[in-house]
Structure formats: C-alpha cells, structure tokens
Amino acid sequence: MPKDRPELPPVEELLTAAVTAVGGVERPGQVKMAQAVRDAVESEEHLAVQAGTGTGKSLAYLVPAIRHAAESGKAVVVSTATIALQRQLVDRDLPRLADALEGLLPHRPDFAILKGRRNYLCRHKTAAGMPEDEDDQLFDPREVSATGRMVQRIQDWADETETGDRDEIVPGVSDQAWRQFSVTARECLGAQRCPSGADCFAELARERAGEADVVVTNHALLAIDAMEDFAVLPEHDVVVVDEAHELADRVTSVVTGELSEATVSLAVRRAGRLVEQGVADRLQEAGEDLRALLGAAPPGRVDTLPQSLGLTLSLVRDAAFACITALGPRNKDKDDPENAGLRKAAFTVLDDVHDTAQRMLDAFGPAAGGTGTGGDAPGAGASDSGGPADGGDAEAEEIHRAEVVWLEEGRGRVPPTLRVAPLSVGGMLRDKLFGDRTVVLTSATLALGGTFDSLARQWGLRPGEWTGLDVGSPFDHPRRGILYVATHLPQPGRDGLPEAYVDEIAELIEAAGGRTLGLFSSMRAAKAATEALRERLDVPLLCQGDDATGQLVKQFAGDPATCLFGTLSLWQGVDVPGPSLTLVIIDRIPFPRPDDPLASARQRHVAAKGGNGFMAVAATHAALLLAQGAGRLLRSMDDRGVVAVLDPRLATARYSGFLLNSLPPYWRTTDPGKVREALRRLTADL
C-alpha cells in the first residue's frame, strides 16, 4: 500500500456495511466470493467464480474492487455483456454502494460508464452536416420518412443534451438515423485536430472515466481496448468480467470481418467525393463483380477458395488500395477539419474493405493471399481452421488455417455477405487481456459438466494460471424445483415441432394454469407452437416478435395466467421472480445448427487434433444454454416450479451426464404424471 494512503477496513466489514445499506441479507457464498476476489487481486492471480442467482455477486466483486481502487489509486474496470447491464450497475448498484461506503473509505467512491465512441453524439459531424452514407434508393418512402422524423428528434435533442449518450433518446432511434450524427473510433479526427474536440462528448466521458474508481464498460469495448493500438479505457490493473460465459462470443463478434456489395458501395460513395472518378469506378466495378458472385453462390462455409472468388477478392482489395493511394497522405488537410473528416471517413471504410479482402485471401494460405498491389494488409495468418463435414482436401488443409470464411445468404434488402472470423479467440485474450492485468471472471454459469475447463480453454487460460471457485447458490434447488425430462417422447427431428411435443406442452401449461416461459431452439418452432396452442388453450399466449421483447416480458410478468414463447434472447434475458413463472419448457437440447459455419469448423478442428469435437464445441454450447435456460426458473427465495425438457436425449444419450452436470441440482423425474400433479399443487397454493 502506498505510504500516504490510510489503512482501509477489511473487505468483510465493507461488505457488511454495503449489504446492510441496500437492505439485503449477507450470504455465505457472497462473503466467500468477496474474499476470493480480494485474494486474487492481492496475489495477481486470475480467478473464475461461479455464483448462482441470488448470491449477490455484484456486491461480492464491487466491494473488493472499490477497496483496491481506493488503496492503489488505480481504476478497476468492470465489463458486462451488454450496455443494458452496464446501466443496471451504474443506475442502481453503484450509487447505493457509494452511499454505503462513503464514510468508511478516504473518499466517496466514484464511478463512470464508458461505451464505444459510436454511442456518443459527434459535435463535429452534427455541425458540419456531413453527407449521410446510406443510399436512399434502398429504402421505401415510408422508411425514409420515419428516418427523417428520427433525424429531427436527434437534432432537437442535440441542442440540450449534456452527455451526448444515445441511450438518453426515448423512444430510441434507428441505427440508420444515428449514423448521421456519430463516428467510430477509427473515423474520429482526434481531440487535438477536431474543431469540437474540447467539447467532445466521447472525450468528456473518457475524462470522467479517468477520474473514477470503477469504470463500467462492456465486453465489446473491453476487446477493442485490449486489441487496438490505442488505449480506450483508463489505466487499470484489475478487470472484473461479469457474465463471463459470453466473453468469447462477444470478442468473436468484434473481430469478425464482413464484405458485401453494401460495404463496397459505402466505400465507393465516400471515396468518390475525393478521388478521380475512374479510380472510384474501378472499385465500383469490383463491387458489382462481388455482388454477382455472392448472389449465385450457395450459403455456407467456404473450405477451399474457388478461383473466381479468389480473383474477385483480389480485385476488390486492389481497387480499394488504389483509392487509398489516390487519397494521398493521411494527414493531408489537417488544417481543414471538414475535408479532414471526410477523408478520415473514407480511409476508414476503404481500409476495412482492403484489409477484410486480404484477410479472407490469407485464410486460405500464402498462395491465395498474395499481396498484389495491396501491400502489407493485416492478414489472418497461418495455423488452424476448419472446413465442412465433407472431408477430402479441405480436411487435410484444416490444420494450416487460423480463420473461417463463410457466406451468409441475403435477406430482404440485406445482400449476401461474406464473413471471416478466427477459429478461436483464446490466443488473443491470453495475450491482450490476461497478459498484464489481473482478471476476475464471474457468472451464474461457468462450470460446464462440473468443471471450469471448457470456458477456460475458450478464454485461452492454461492450467496453473487461474483458480476456479463455485460459491454455490442460496436456493435449495432440490426442494424448490423439479427437472422433468420427457423420455416417453420421440427424439426431435428436423421437420418442425412434432405433434406429440405440442400435446405435451398443452398438458403442462394446463396443469400450471399458464405461468409458462417456453424456450425454443428456433423461431420457427416457437411460432408453430404458438399458433397450434392458441386454438387449444384458454390462457393468453405471447410470442417473441409480437412486440418489443422488453414489452412482452413486462406483460408476461404482470399477468400470472400468461405464457411467453421465444428463442435465444429469452434463454438468457428473462428475470421474472414470483408466481408469473412456475414452468420453463425447453423443446430440445440447444446444439448449434449442423450448418453453423464457425461451430462446425471449430468442432472439426478439435477432431483433427485428436480431441472430441462434438463434446468440446457442440455439447459445451448446449450445456451453457441449457444452464442459462433452466436458471430462468428460480429468481427469488420464494420461487418454486418445474423445468421441463421435452428432448429425451437429455436422459438417454451418452453425453447426457455432461449436460445434466451443467444444470442446477433440481430434483429429477421422467414421470409426466408426477410433474403435472406437482404443477397443479403449485397453482393451487399460489
């Protein structure tokens, strides 16, 4: 401890004060977690903590984090999965905690929220009235009109906002409208060059973060800070990653590149204002070739590089490089902010097009990724990737590739899009995130199959570099909940929801008197069940997509007779304590789709190295989602109910033990009569 800093109260005393101030009850698991976080920070050792719902894990990591910040004088970064969770910490948890600890620490704890630059209004772009990037011809008149109204709302709000934070605008505005008033970090001129730099909302947010004890951010910005050459977050030596089960997927999203007619057209529009027409036309023609090629190609993973695709990617890359060259030096027009802003925006999108095309070529090896006129583009490199399940030459090549390339089919006005993503982000996280700081990773779901090993591998952590701790849950799972597996049903097929499943769902909902959250593996299954059961049941039945998801959840929570059916976002995003939720139905084990390009590539990569690809990838994915879905049932100490899994494989398949060991320890049964009777008793008691 620095000599000029007073000795601080122990973590246990601070935690007691915090829990008392918020009107909570201190729990053994919470105390154990707070002590473990303290020890990890002091020993500079990475820590993974599984803390079940109701443990009070936010206080358990915030209290030792704040104490460390007060003791060391350095900020602690807390990263959450989403901006919504950021707001929960900043608007609810941290203000109450700061009030509780104010008299026990040298100063009242300070905290700040920090988002990506794109979330803040850009004063320079707003004042300069830079031309919008979107092609109005892509939108029908009604959409253009709606966007115009949103633009006017943003302009009115811009005159009065003090933070420039997009979240202040209620109701929200579309991405299309917001893009006209914001820039990415790479598009930004920088505070020193920008005429509005002194009043920049993003810079003011960074200044506030630089003075805070706790900086709350999200996994995407944490990844950007770790992997870019420029610092986004203030100096820190401790990171707490909440909802850590989502870390690898969020980082993967950040580093996934895409190339389509739309991305090339955007580059053409930006460059076309600044370079000779012939140079921009060359890129336009390459984009048209790409559109024709992708429009005729089947969606899915690209295992070997067709000559036509390799040639088209090279044309796009080289045409983008020609535009970059034609723009001249990057610091040109530094005394002309408006033109400098247009040039920076053009450089940003041209760099993306060029680098992504080169990265896709590099994914197939040096022969495919020849530098051409593009020079030294940052490529994907040269080890470990995957191909589809057709074997042959693709399988032999697999071990030499590091990235996966696939084509997503177009939907509506969204054109077919070619994507590239790393086979694993573990190496990136190991080098960039865990290298020079202490990281605490926590979630209600980390121990899959009874161990932390699966997620530790995703994070790039090796044995001996981290400690795992399960502090349990305050809920008495065997006495408060039942896990029912419908072994009498047929295995799910690929042809939609079997009629026997619909019958089973109807009987369970009737026994529960509504009060049901239905979690389905696809939106098609959720809609099919909704349509079939609305005719058979007398209870209100909502389906995801009928309204905004938040509004549907609010309706569901407000009426105990109501049922809510949906898919992925409901598996992890619903928190409804009380009598409105006594039955969770899961239609099938949520394995990734067999044609999922990234999951299938990762699975085959593990197999190529001698491992069990199915267990390492597909079963791990399913276990994580199952645990999250089953965790929707008990959200408070008084909750009771049933988790019903209709897929009999959860009890009969060879991998069932791994999946079951990933779930909360509910009392288990396969007897449908017992479950229906238990639901009737629960309904009668409510």
XYZ file of C-alpha atoms in Angstrom:
686
model
C 0.000 0.000 0.000
C 1.340 3.487 -0.777
C 2.672 5.178 2.377
C 0.419 8.215 2.037
C -2.758 6.146 1.993
C -4.538 5.219 5.219
C -5.159 1.607 6.162
C -8.597 0.599 4.949
C -11.267 -1.547 6.626
C -11.195 -5.222 5.656
C -13.373 -6.472 2.823
C -15.670 -8.283 5.258
C -16.503 -5.080 7.116
C -17.125 -3.151 3.917
C -19.340 -5.923 2.548
C -21.436 -5.994 5.719
C -21.953 -2.242 5.500
C -22.911 -2.475 1.836
C -25.391 -5.316 2.300
C -26.999 -3.573 5.266
C -27.325 -0.297 3.360
C -29.149 -1.903 0.440
C -31.470 -3.846 2.728
C -30.106 -7.231 1.728
C -29.057 -10.343 3.569
C -25.415 -11.329 3.679
C -24.955 -14.851 2.318
C -22.054 -17.277 2.880
C -21.415 -17.578 -0.858
C -21.273 -13.807 -1.187
C -18.708 -13.494 1.618
C -16.656 -16.347 0.175
C -16.650 -14.725 -3.262
C -15.657 -11.286 -1.916
C -12.747 -12.838 -0.033
C -11.662 -14.791 -3.113
C -11.738 -11.645 -5.281
C -9.665 -9.807 -2.664
C -7.131 -12.647 -2.561
C -6.909 -12.847 -6.350
C -6.261 -9.107 -6.639
C -3.620 -9.199 -3.918
C -1.859 -12.247 -5.405
C -2.346 -11.037 -9.002
C -3.876 -14.387 -9.984
C -6.756 -14.815 -12.412
C -9.964 -16.073 -10.821
C -13.147 -17.655 -12.232
C -16.143 -17.609 -9.869
C -19.473 -19.305 -10.456
C -22.074 -17.573 -8.306
C -25.661 -18.737 -8.636
C -28.641 -16.410 -8.906
C -29.400 -14.816 -5.539
C -25.792 -14.900 -4.316
C -25.376 -11.149 -4.609
C -22.333 -11.409 -6.832
C -22.391 -7.760 -7.897
C -21.639 -6.592 -4.350
C -19.246 -9.512 -3.906
C -16.955 -8.223 -6.639
C -17.688 -4.483 -6.410
C -16.727 -4.158 -2.748
C -13.187 -5.611 -3.088
C -12.816 -3.789 -6.417
C -13.618 -0.423 -4.847
C -11.351 -1.161 -1.915
C -8.489 -1.957 -4.315
C -9.119 1.272 -6.246
C -9.043 3.296 -3.027
C -5.879 1.553 -1.883
C -3.947 1.594 -5.146
C -5.210 4.816 -6.685
C -5.932 2.951 -9.935
C -9.321 2.364 -11.521
C -10.906 -1.056 -11.671
C -12.698 -1.919 -14.914
C -15.956 -3.873 -14.709
C -17.103 -5.336 -18.014
C -20.617 -6.628 -18.662
C -22.123 -8.432 -21.631
C -24.389 -5.599 -22.760
C -24.952 -1.869 -22.434
C -28.233 -2.654 -20.620
C -26.297 -4.453 -17.882
C -23.886 -1.525 -17.735
C -26.818 0.762 -16.982
C -28.089 -1.550 -14.244
C -24.769 -1.303 -12.426
C -24.429 2.443 -12.887
C -28.041 3.411 -12.214
C -28.844 1.020 -9.350
C -25.999 -0.938 -7.753
C -23.110 1.531 -7.686
C -24.984 4.613 -6.367
C -26.271 2.663 -3.376
C -22.864 1.119 -2.797
C -21.146 4.509 -2.942
C -23.543 5.858 -0.310
C -22.873 2.840 1.935
C -19.076 3.069 1.760
C -18.658 6.843 1.774
C -17.832 7.092 5.476
C -15.587 4.017 5.526
C -13.196 4.967 2.727
C -10.969 8.027 2.225
C -13.468 9.440 -0.283
C -16.857 8.615 -1.686
C -16.313 6.015 -4.423
C -16.589 7.461 -7.918
C -17.857 5.501 -10.882
C -18.412 6.099 -14.568
C -19.863 4.344 -17.568
C -17.863 4.183 -20.783
C -19.163 2.985 -24.132
C -17.792 2.857 -27.622
C -17.424 6.185 -29.412
C -20.265 5.273 -31.758
C -22.691 5.607 -28.809
C -21.980 9.341 -28.379
C -23.141 12.260 -30.493
C -20.304 13.706 -32.601
C -20.493 17.505 -32.347
C -18.262 17.996 -35.390
C -20.291 15.713 -37.641
C -23.503 17.346 -36.436
C -22.205 20.873 -37.029
C -20.511 20.116 -40.343
C -23.582 18.400 -41.758
C -21.511 15.694 -43.415
C -23.442 13.825 -46.140
C -25.116 10.652 -44.986
C -23.705 7.385 -46.279
C -26.904 5.464 -46.946
C -28.339 5.115 -50.427
C -31.944 6.289 -50.159
C -32.886 4.074 -53.078
C -32.518 1.084 -50.766
C -35.428 2.300 -48.636
C -39.090 2.708 -49.376
C -40.701 6.154 -48.851
C -42.244 5.207 -45.512
C -38.866 4.217 -44.089
C -37.238 7.379 -45.421
C -39.983 9.451 -43.783
C -39.632 7.632 -40.458
C -35.876 8.125 -40.556
C -36.386 11.822 -41.276
C -38.529 12.193 -38.172
C -35.876 10.456 -36.099
C -33.191 12.720 -37.528
C -35.230 15.765 -36.478
C -35.621 14.332 -32.962
C -31.859 13.835 -32.718
C -31.220 17.393 -33.912
C -33.604 18.795 -31.290
C -32.045 16.642 -28.575
C -28.515 17.613 -29.634
C -29.175 21.206 -28.581
C -29.967 20.229 -24.980
C -28.082 17.037 -24.117
C -25.273 17.209 -21.568
C -23.813 13.746 -22.220
C -24.496 13.059 -25.903
C -25.327 9.481 -24.902
C -27.652 7.781 -27.377
C -29.444 5.985 -24.521
C -30.939 9.307 -23.450
C -33.188 9.366 -26.517
C -36.530 7.787 -25.573
C -38.032 6.232 -27.565
C -34.880 5.128 -29.322
C -33.831 5.874 -32.881
C -32.715 3.590 -35.678
C -29.076 2.871 -36.466
C -29.593 4.487 -39.869
C -30.644 7.776 -38.286
C -27.999 7.682 -35.559
C -25.141 7.048 -38.005
C -25.642 10.534 -39.386
C -24.604 12.013 -36.023
C -21.878 9.649 -34.824
C -18.472 8.299 -35.800
C -16.461 5.226 -34.908
C -13.131 5.485 -33.110
C -11.289 4.980 -36.390
C -13.319 7.705 -38.139
C -12.701 10.247 -35.386
C -10.288 13.085 -36.193
C -8.984 13.102 -32.632
C -9.494 15.729 -29.951
C -6.408 17.728 -30.988
C -7.425 18.106 -34.646
C -11.207 18.319 -34.317
C -12.739 21.805 -34.033
C -15.173 20.362 -31.468
C -12.505 18.380 -29.618
C -12.712 20.483 -26.466
C -16.437 19.742 -26.144
C -16.435 16.182 -27.498
C -18.944 14.013 -25.635
C -16.875 10.854 -26.071
C -13.745 12.601 -24.774
C -15.683 14.022 -21.818
C -16.892 10.507 -20.997
C -13.284 9.277 -21.121
C -12.204 12.111 -18.836
C -14.887 11.166 -16.311
C -13.785 7.542 -16.538
C -10.183 8.565 -15.946
C -11.144 10.077 -12.590
C -13.353 7.193 -11.424
C -12.628 4.325 -9.061
C -14.823 1.958 -11.065
C -15.273 2.173 -14.834
C -18.180 0.125 -16.175
C -17.860 -0.946 -19.795
C -18.970 -3.840 -21.998
C -17.194 -6.861 -23.453
C -17.028 -5.360 -26.942
C -15.245 -2.213 -25.785
C -13.025 -4.272 -23.478
C -11.951 -6.292 -26.513
C -11.312 -3.174 -28.580
C -9.218 -1.671 -25.777
C -7.185 -4.863 -25.453
C -6.582 -5.411 -29.162
C -6.214 -1.962 -30.709
C -3.005 0.043 -30.722
C -4.690 2.974 -28.939
C -5.987 2.978 -25.350
C -9.743 3.289 -24.915
C -10.020 2.640 -21.173
C -8.122 4.481 -18.446
C -5.059 2.901 -16.878
C -6.038 -0.131 -14.803
C -4.548 -3.308 -13.391
C -7.713 -5.214 -12.441
C -10.643 -6.237 -14.662
C -13.855 -7.884 -13.492
C -15.701 -9.659 -16.313
C -19.348 -10.199 -15.346
C -21.476 -12.549 -17.459
C -18.134 -14.072 -18.423
C -19.792 -17.004 -20.202
C -20.462 -14.568 -23.066
C -16.930 -13.162 -23.293
C -15.582 -15.363 -26.104
C -18.660 -14.898 -28.302
C -18.686 -11.115 -27.805
C -14.998 -10.861 -28.671
C -15.530 -13.069 -31.710
C -18.224 -10.659 -32.918
C -15.843 -7.710 -32.541
C -13.121 -9.327 -34.652
C -15.406 -10.791 -37.339
C -14.941 -9.089 -40.707
C -17.544 -8.817 -43.457
C -17.572 -7.986 -47.132
C -20.601 -7.422 -49.343
C -21.967 -5.229 -52.060
C -23.130 -2.831 -49.334
C -19.703 -2.418 -47.708
C -18.017 -1.868 -51.075
C -20.710 0.592 -52.179
C -20.225 2.599 -48.981
C -16.514 2.787 -49.709
C -17.242 3.927 -53.257
C -19.592 6.687 -52.076
C -17.089 8.004 -49.551
C -14.089 7.781 -51.868
C -15.996 9.063 -54.890
C -16.192 12.556 -53.374
C -12.420 12.760 -53.005
C -10.678 10.836 -55.815
C -10.842 10.812 -59.595
C -13.957 9.174 -60.986
C -12.016 6.479 -62.817
C -10.368 5.263 -59.612
C -13.696 5.075 -57.779
C -15.304 3.373 -60.799
C -12.728 0.605 -60.582
C -13.838 -0.169 -57.029
C -17.492 0.085 -58.087
C -16.908 -2.493 -60.820
C -15.150 -4.830 -58.387
C -18.106 -4.488 -56.030
C -20.520 -5.379 -58.824
C -18.444 -8.473 -59.620
C -18.608 -9.411 -55.923
C -22.386 -8.917 -55.877
C -22.881 -11.195 -58.884
C -20.575 -13.868 -57.493
C -22.080 -13.931 -53.990
C -25.617 -13.807 -55.352
C -25.033 -17.006 -57.325
C -23.071 -18.885 -54.639
C -24.650 -21.240 -52.077
C -24.520 -20.041 -48.460
C -22.269 -21.843 -46.024
C -18.639 -22.285 -45.143
C -16.012 -21.810 -47.822
C -13.453 -24.583 -47.382
C -11.373 -24.195 -50.497
C -11.013 -20.955 -52.395
C -12.687 -21.084 -55.815
C -10.618 -19.374 -58.482
C -13.459 -16.977 -59.259
C -13.767 -15.894 -55.617
C -10.019 -15.530 -55.216
C -9.859 -13.349 -58.315
C -12.815 -11.196 -57.198
C -11.412 -10.694 -53.698
C -8.094 -9.673 -55.233
C -9.868 -7.181 -57.493
C -11.743 -5.679 -54.542
C -8.571 -5.482 -52.477
C -6.511 -3.882 -55.223
C -9.243 -1.409 -56.192
C -9.621 -0.345 -52.566
C -5.850 0.106 -52.339
C -5.909 2.251 -55.482
C -8.470 4.532 -53.829
C -6.373 4.682 -50.645
C -3.331 5.660 -52.708
C -5.313 8.271 -54.625
C -6.411 9.917 -51.366
C -2.781 10.803 -50.678
C -1.115 11.285 -47.274
C -3.362 10.568 -44.326
C -2.530 13.809 -42.523
C -3.282 15.946 -45.565
C -5.781 18.807 -44.975
C -5.074 18.773 -41.253
C -5.925 22.483 -41.199
C -9.241 21.904 -42.977
C -11.347 19.961 -40.418
C -14.361 19.444 -42.667
C -12.341 17.941 -45.505
C -10.178 16.065 -42.999
C -13.313 14.470 -41.561
C -14.482 13.333 -44.977
C -11.033 11.917 -45.752
C -10.817 10.089 -42.419
C -14.253 8.529 -43.021
C -13.153 7.425 -46.485
C -9.868 5.973 -45.227
C -11.703 4.022 -42.526
C -14.106 2.180 -44.808
C -11.523 1.684 -47.562
C -9.101 0.193 -45.033
C -11.854 -2.146 -43.854
C -12.649 -3.315 -47.380
C -8.994 -3.763 -48.285
C -7.984 -5.497 -45.056
C -11.016 -7.785 -44.962
C -10.478 -8.924 -48.546
C -6.811 -9.590 -47.776
C -7.733 -11.389 -44.567
C -10.108 -13.672 -46.456
C -7.434 -14.490 -49.004
C -4.888 -15.145 -46.261
C -7.288 -17.590 -44.615
C -6.587 -19.980 -47.492
C -2.812 -19.743 -47.215
C 0.001 -17.643 -48.720
C -0.674 -18.786 -52.284
C -4.211 -17.435 -52.160
C -3.361 -14.297 -50.247
C -0.626 -12.913 -52.465
C -0.209 -9.256 -51.634
C -0.811 -7.926 -55.164
C -0.910 -4.139 -55.223
C -2.438 -4.183 -51.775
C 0.853 -4.408 -49.968
C 1.047 -5.500 -46.365
C -2.528 -5.963 -45.239
C -3.070 -7.394 -41.744
C -3.974 -10.965 -42.607
C -5.350 -13.853 -40.630
C -2.256 -15.921 -40.748
C -1.379 -19.484 -40.929
C -2.489 -22.033 -38.420
C -5.664 -23.913 -37.652
C -9.037 -23.526 -39.255
C -11.816 -25.748 -40.449
C -13.917 -26.980 -43.306
C -17.299 -28.601 -43.705
C -18.097 -32.183 -42.950
C -17.306 -33.431 -46.438
C -13.688 -34.431 -45.686
C -11.196 -34.681 -48.502
C -8.660 -31.985 -49.280
C -10.394 -29.441 -47.054
C -9.756 -31.625 -44.018
C -6.095 -32.004 -44.889
C -5.770 -28.224 -45.189
C -7.594 -27.553 -41.937
C -4.692 -27.617 -39.544
C -2.875 -24.910 -41.531
C -5.548 -22.232 -41.232
C -6.479 -19.853 -38.437
C -9.729 -18.363 -39.707
C -13.061 -19.447 -41.100
C -14.712 -17.867 -44.140
C -18.412 -18.307 -44.881
C -21.220 -16.832 -46.936
C -24.494 -15.722 -45.367
C -27.460 -15.580 -47.698
C -29.181 -12.260 -48.277
C -32.426 -11.418 -46.522
C -34.749 -8.711 -47.791
C -32.631 -5.709 -48.693
C -29.569 -7.106 -46.917
C -27.309 -8.548 -49.635
C -25.385 -11.837 -49.384
C -22.424 -11.227 -47.093
C -19.051 -12.929 -46.904
C -17.686 -13.164 -43.341
C -14.386 -14.145 -41.784
C -13.765 -14.931 -38.115
C -10.995 -16.528 -36.069
C -11.309 -20.184 -35.224
C -10.557 -19.242 -31.621
C -10.121 -16.003 -29.712
C -8.344 -17.709 -26.824
C -4.894 -16.698 -28.030
C -5.975 -13.073 -28.435
C -7.473 -12.972 -24.961
C -4.455 -14.647 -23.424
C -2.017 -12.186 -24.966
C -4.054 -8.991 -24.892
C -6.422 -9.219 -21.921
C -4.842 -11.544 -19.386
C -1.225 -10.669 -20.066
C -0.540 -7.663 -17.815
C -3.544 -7.375 -15.508
C -5.500 -9.432 -13.006
C -8.832 -10.672 -14.343
C -11.798 -11.910 -12.319
C -14.393 -13.742 -14.407
C -17.821 -14.441 -12.955
C -21.262 -15.666 -13.956
C -24.060 -17.875 -12.688
C -22.961 -20.391 -15.355
C -19.272 -21.230 -15.688
C -18.881 -24.843 -14.547
C -19.985 -26.924 -17.534
C -20.085 -30.656 -16.912
C -18.962 -29.865 -13.391
C -15.693 -28.082 -14.292
C -14.498 -24.690 -15.500
C -12.169 -26.233 -18.083
C -14.355 -25.727 -21.165
C -14.685 -21.968 -20.706
C -11.081 -21.597 -19.518
C -9.963 -23.026 -22.865
C -12.176 -20.522 -24.700
C -10.511 -17.717 -22.730
C -7.020 -19.014 -23.529
C -6.149 -19.734 -19.885
C -3.828 -22.653 -19.177
C -3.749 -24.875 -16.090
C -1.902 -23.225 -13.243
C -2.650 -19.699 -14.478
C -6.040 -19.385 -12.812
C -8.190 -20.583 -9.932
C -11.802 -21.714 -10.159
C -14.364 -21.335 -7.378
C -18.051 -22.289 -7.191
C -19.683 -20.456 -4.287
C -22.998 -22.194 -4.908
C -26.457 -20.690 -4.701
C -28.679 -19.684 -1.782
C -31.559 -21.529 -3.449
C -32.471 -25.018 -2.261
C -32.772 -26.377 -5.784
C -33.862 -29.965 -4.934
C -36.696 -28.695 -2.715
C -37.761 -25.719 -4.815
C -37.569 -27.067 -8.358
C -38.130 -30.165 -10.489
C -36.221 -31.096 -13.638
C -38.512 -33.179 -15.815
C -37.209 -34.958 -18.916
C -39.943 -36.318 -21.187
C -38.330 -39.644 -22.068
C -41.587 -41.010 -23.494
C -41.485 -38.521 -26.383
C -39.742 -39.238 -29.705
C -36.407 -37.627 -30.419
C -36.821 -34.241 -32.111
C -36.442 -34.255 -35.860
C -35.659 -31.623 -38.458
C -39.222 -31.257 -39.722
C -40.540 -28.766 -37.214
C -42.222 -29.393 -33.880
C -43.648 -32.946 -33.549
C -47.349 -33.170 -32.729
C -46.517 -35.149 -29.592
C -44.487 -32.190 -28.339
C -47.422 -29.840 -28.880
C -49.676 -32.183 -26.886
C -47.126 -32.383 -24.070
C -46.747 -28.592 -23.919
C -50.532 -28.158 -23.778
C -50.891 -30.608 -20.892
C -48.096 -28.968 -18.921
C -49.468 -25.446 -19.415
C -52.970 -26.551 -18.397
C -51.556 -28.079 -15.219
C -49.602 -24.895 -14.468
C -52.518 -22.568 -15.203
C -50.409 -20.570 -17.632
C -47.287 -19.134 -15.909
C -45.031 -20.642 -18.588
C -41.867 -19.493 -20.328
C -41.324 -21.558 -23.478
C -37.737 -21.612 -24.716
C -37.399 -22.943 -28.248
C -34.349 -23.774 -30.319
C -35.693 -21.861 -33.329
C -38.163 -19.089 -34.010
C -39.976 -21.391 -36.412
C -40.663 -23.851 -33.583
C -41.753 -21.053 -31.228
C -44.206 -19.690 -33.788
C -45.526 -23.153 -34.667
C -46.201 -23.909 -31.008
C -47.860 -20.526 -30.526
C -50.184 -20.956 -33.490
C -51.152 -24.510 -32.531
C -51.769 -23.773 -28.845
C -53.650 -20.507 -29.184
C -56.505 -22.564 -30.562
C -56.360 -25.126 -27.742
C -55.654 -23.148 -24.569
C -57.677 -20.572 -22.687
C -54.638 -18.669 -21.358
C -53.025 -15.633 -23.053
C -50.063 -16.730 -25.179
C -47.401 -14.251 -26.314
C -44.711 -14.993 -28.883
C -41.424 -13.212 -29.396
C -41.824 -10.856 -32.333
C -45.394 -9.872 -31.459
C -43.960 -6.751 -29.822
C -40.644 -5.476 -28.478
C -39.111 -8.210 -26.320
C -38.931 -5.976 -23.249
C -42.609 -5.135 -23.558
C -43.544 -8.805 -23.930
C -41.582 -9.732 -20.819
C -43.321 -6.937 -18.917
C -46.744 -8.250 -20.000
C -45.734 -11.787 -19.081
C -44.555 -10.751 -15.624
C -47.694 -8.694 -14.981
C -50.257 -11.465 -15.603
C -49.707 -14.894 -13.969
C -52.008 -16.604 -16.461
C -49.906 -15.502 -19.438
C -47.377 -17.645 -21.312
C -44.421 -16.351 -23.318
C -42.723 -18.314 -26.116
C -39.497 -17.326 -27.794
C -35.957 -18.174 -28.714
C -32.349 -17.230 -27.988
C -32.614 -13.850 -26.237
C -35.184 -15.259 -23.800
C -32.853 -18.096 -22.773
C -30.607 -15.574 -21.031
C -32.538 -12.323 -20.793
C -35.622 -13.001 -18.652
C -35.718 -12.252 -14.921
C -39.278 -12.810 -13.660
C -39.470 -13.734 -9.982
C -42.775 -14.628 -8.363
C -45.904 -16.539 -9.430
C -45.858 -15.421 -13.075
C -43.218 -18.040 -13.870
C -43.584 -21.536 -12.443
C -42.869 -23.583 -15.574
C -39.971 -23.373 -18.028
C -40.355 -25.553 -21.128
C -37.325 -26.310 -23.319
C -38.243 -28.019 -26.580
C -34.869 -29.585 -27.394
C -31.208 -29.618 -26.445
C -29.860 -26.394 -27.983
C -26.982 -27.753 -30.019
C -25.620 -25.379 -32.658
C -27.068 -25.932 -36.114
C -25.130 -28.559 -38.098
C -24.565 -25.952 -40.813
C -23.295 -23.278 -38.410
C -20.025 -22.377 -40.157
C -17.996 -21.329 -37.147
C -19.169 -24.035 -34.735
C -18.718 -26.809 -37.286
C -15.245 -25.554 -38.200
C -14.223 -25.424 -34.556
C -15.655 -28.878 -33.982
C -13.712 -30.419 -36.831
C -10.556 -28.592 -35.829
C -10.671 -30.245 -32.391
C -11.255 -33.619 -34.030
C -8.315 -33.064 -36.394
C -6.073 -32.613 -33.345
C -7.302 -35.870 -31.805
C -9.944 -34.449 -29.462
C -13.686 -34.937 -29.237
C -15.023 -32.102 -31.350
C -18.645 -32.786 -30.515
C -18.077 -32.581 -26.760
C -15.652 -29.649 -26.939
C -17.878 -27.481 -29.117
C -21.467 -28.671 -29.639
C -22.045 -30.184 -26.188
C -20.360 -27.235 -24.473
C -22.554 -24.785 -26.384
C -25.663 -26.778 -25.481
C -24.684 -27.109 -21.815
C -24.202 -23.379 -21.484
C -27.571 -22.511 -22.994
C -29.369 -25.265 -21.070
C -27.960 -23.979 -17.799
C -28.959 -20.432 -18.666
C -32.443 -21.521 -19.692
C -33.000 -23.669 -16.608
C -31.780 -20.765 -14.499
C -34.827 -18.707 -15.511
C -36.979 -20.710 -13.040
C -35.734 -19.679 -9.596
C -35.134 -15.941 -9.371
C -36.055 -15.327 -5.714
C -36.023 -17.301 -2.465
C -39.791 -17.921 -2.635
C -39.904 -19.233 -6.198
C -40.904 -22.807 -6.964
C -41.580 -24.647 -10.185
C -40.620 -27.054 -12.950
C -38.103 -27.085 -15.786
C -39.478 -29.426 -18.451
C -37.116 -30.601 -21.194
C -39.039 -32.356 -23.962
C -35.944 -33.804 -25.641
C -35.462 -37.376 -24.284
C -31.772 -37.348 -25.208
C -31.093 -35.356 -22.031
C -31.685 -38.597 -20.103
C -30.695 -41.251 -22.635
C -27.771 -40.063 -24.773
C -24.159 -40.859 -23.978
C -23.444 -37.172 -23.386
C -26.414 -36.662 -21.044
C -24.253 -36.816 -17.921
C -22.176 -33.847 -19.081
C -25.308 -31.811 -19.782
C -27.059 -32.776 -16.547
C -23.974 -31.914 -14.501
C -24.102 -28.423 -16.005
C -27.624 -27.764 -14.696
C -28.755 -26.591 -11.259
C -29.332 -29.590 -8.939
C -33.116 -29.769 -9.256
C -34.969 -32.901 -8.187
C -35.249 -35.050 -11.304
C -38.024 -37.168 -12.749
C -39.163 -38.630 -16.068
C -42.753 -39.281 -14.887
C -45.222 -36.933 -16.663
C -47.994 -37.715 -14.164
C -45.885 -36.639 -11.192
C -44.941 -33.390 -12.902
C -48.484 -32.437 -13.832
C -49.665 -33.181 -10.310
C -46.834 -31.092 -8.843
C -47.794 -28.186 -11.109
C -51.434 -28.416 -10.066
C -50.436 -28.295 -6.395
C -48.205 -25.298 -7.032
C -51.008 -23.494 -8.854
C -53.447 -24.216 -6.046
C -51.025 -22.798 -3.469
C -50.464 -19.525 -5.331
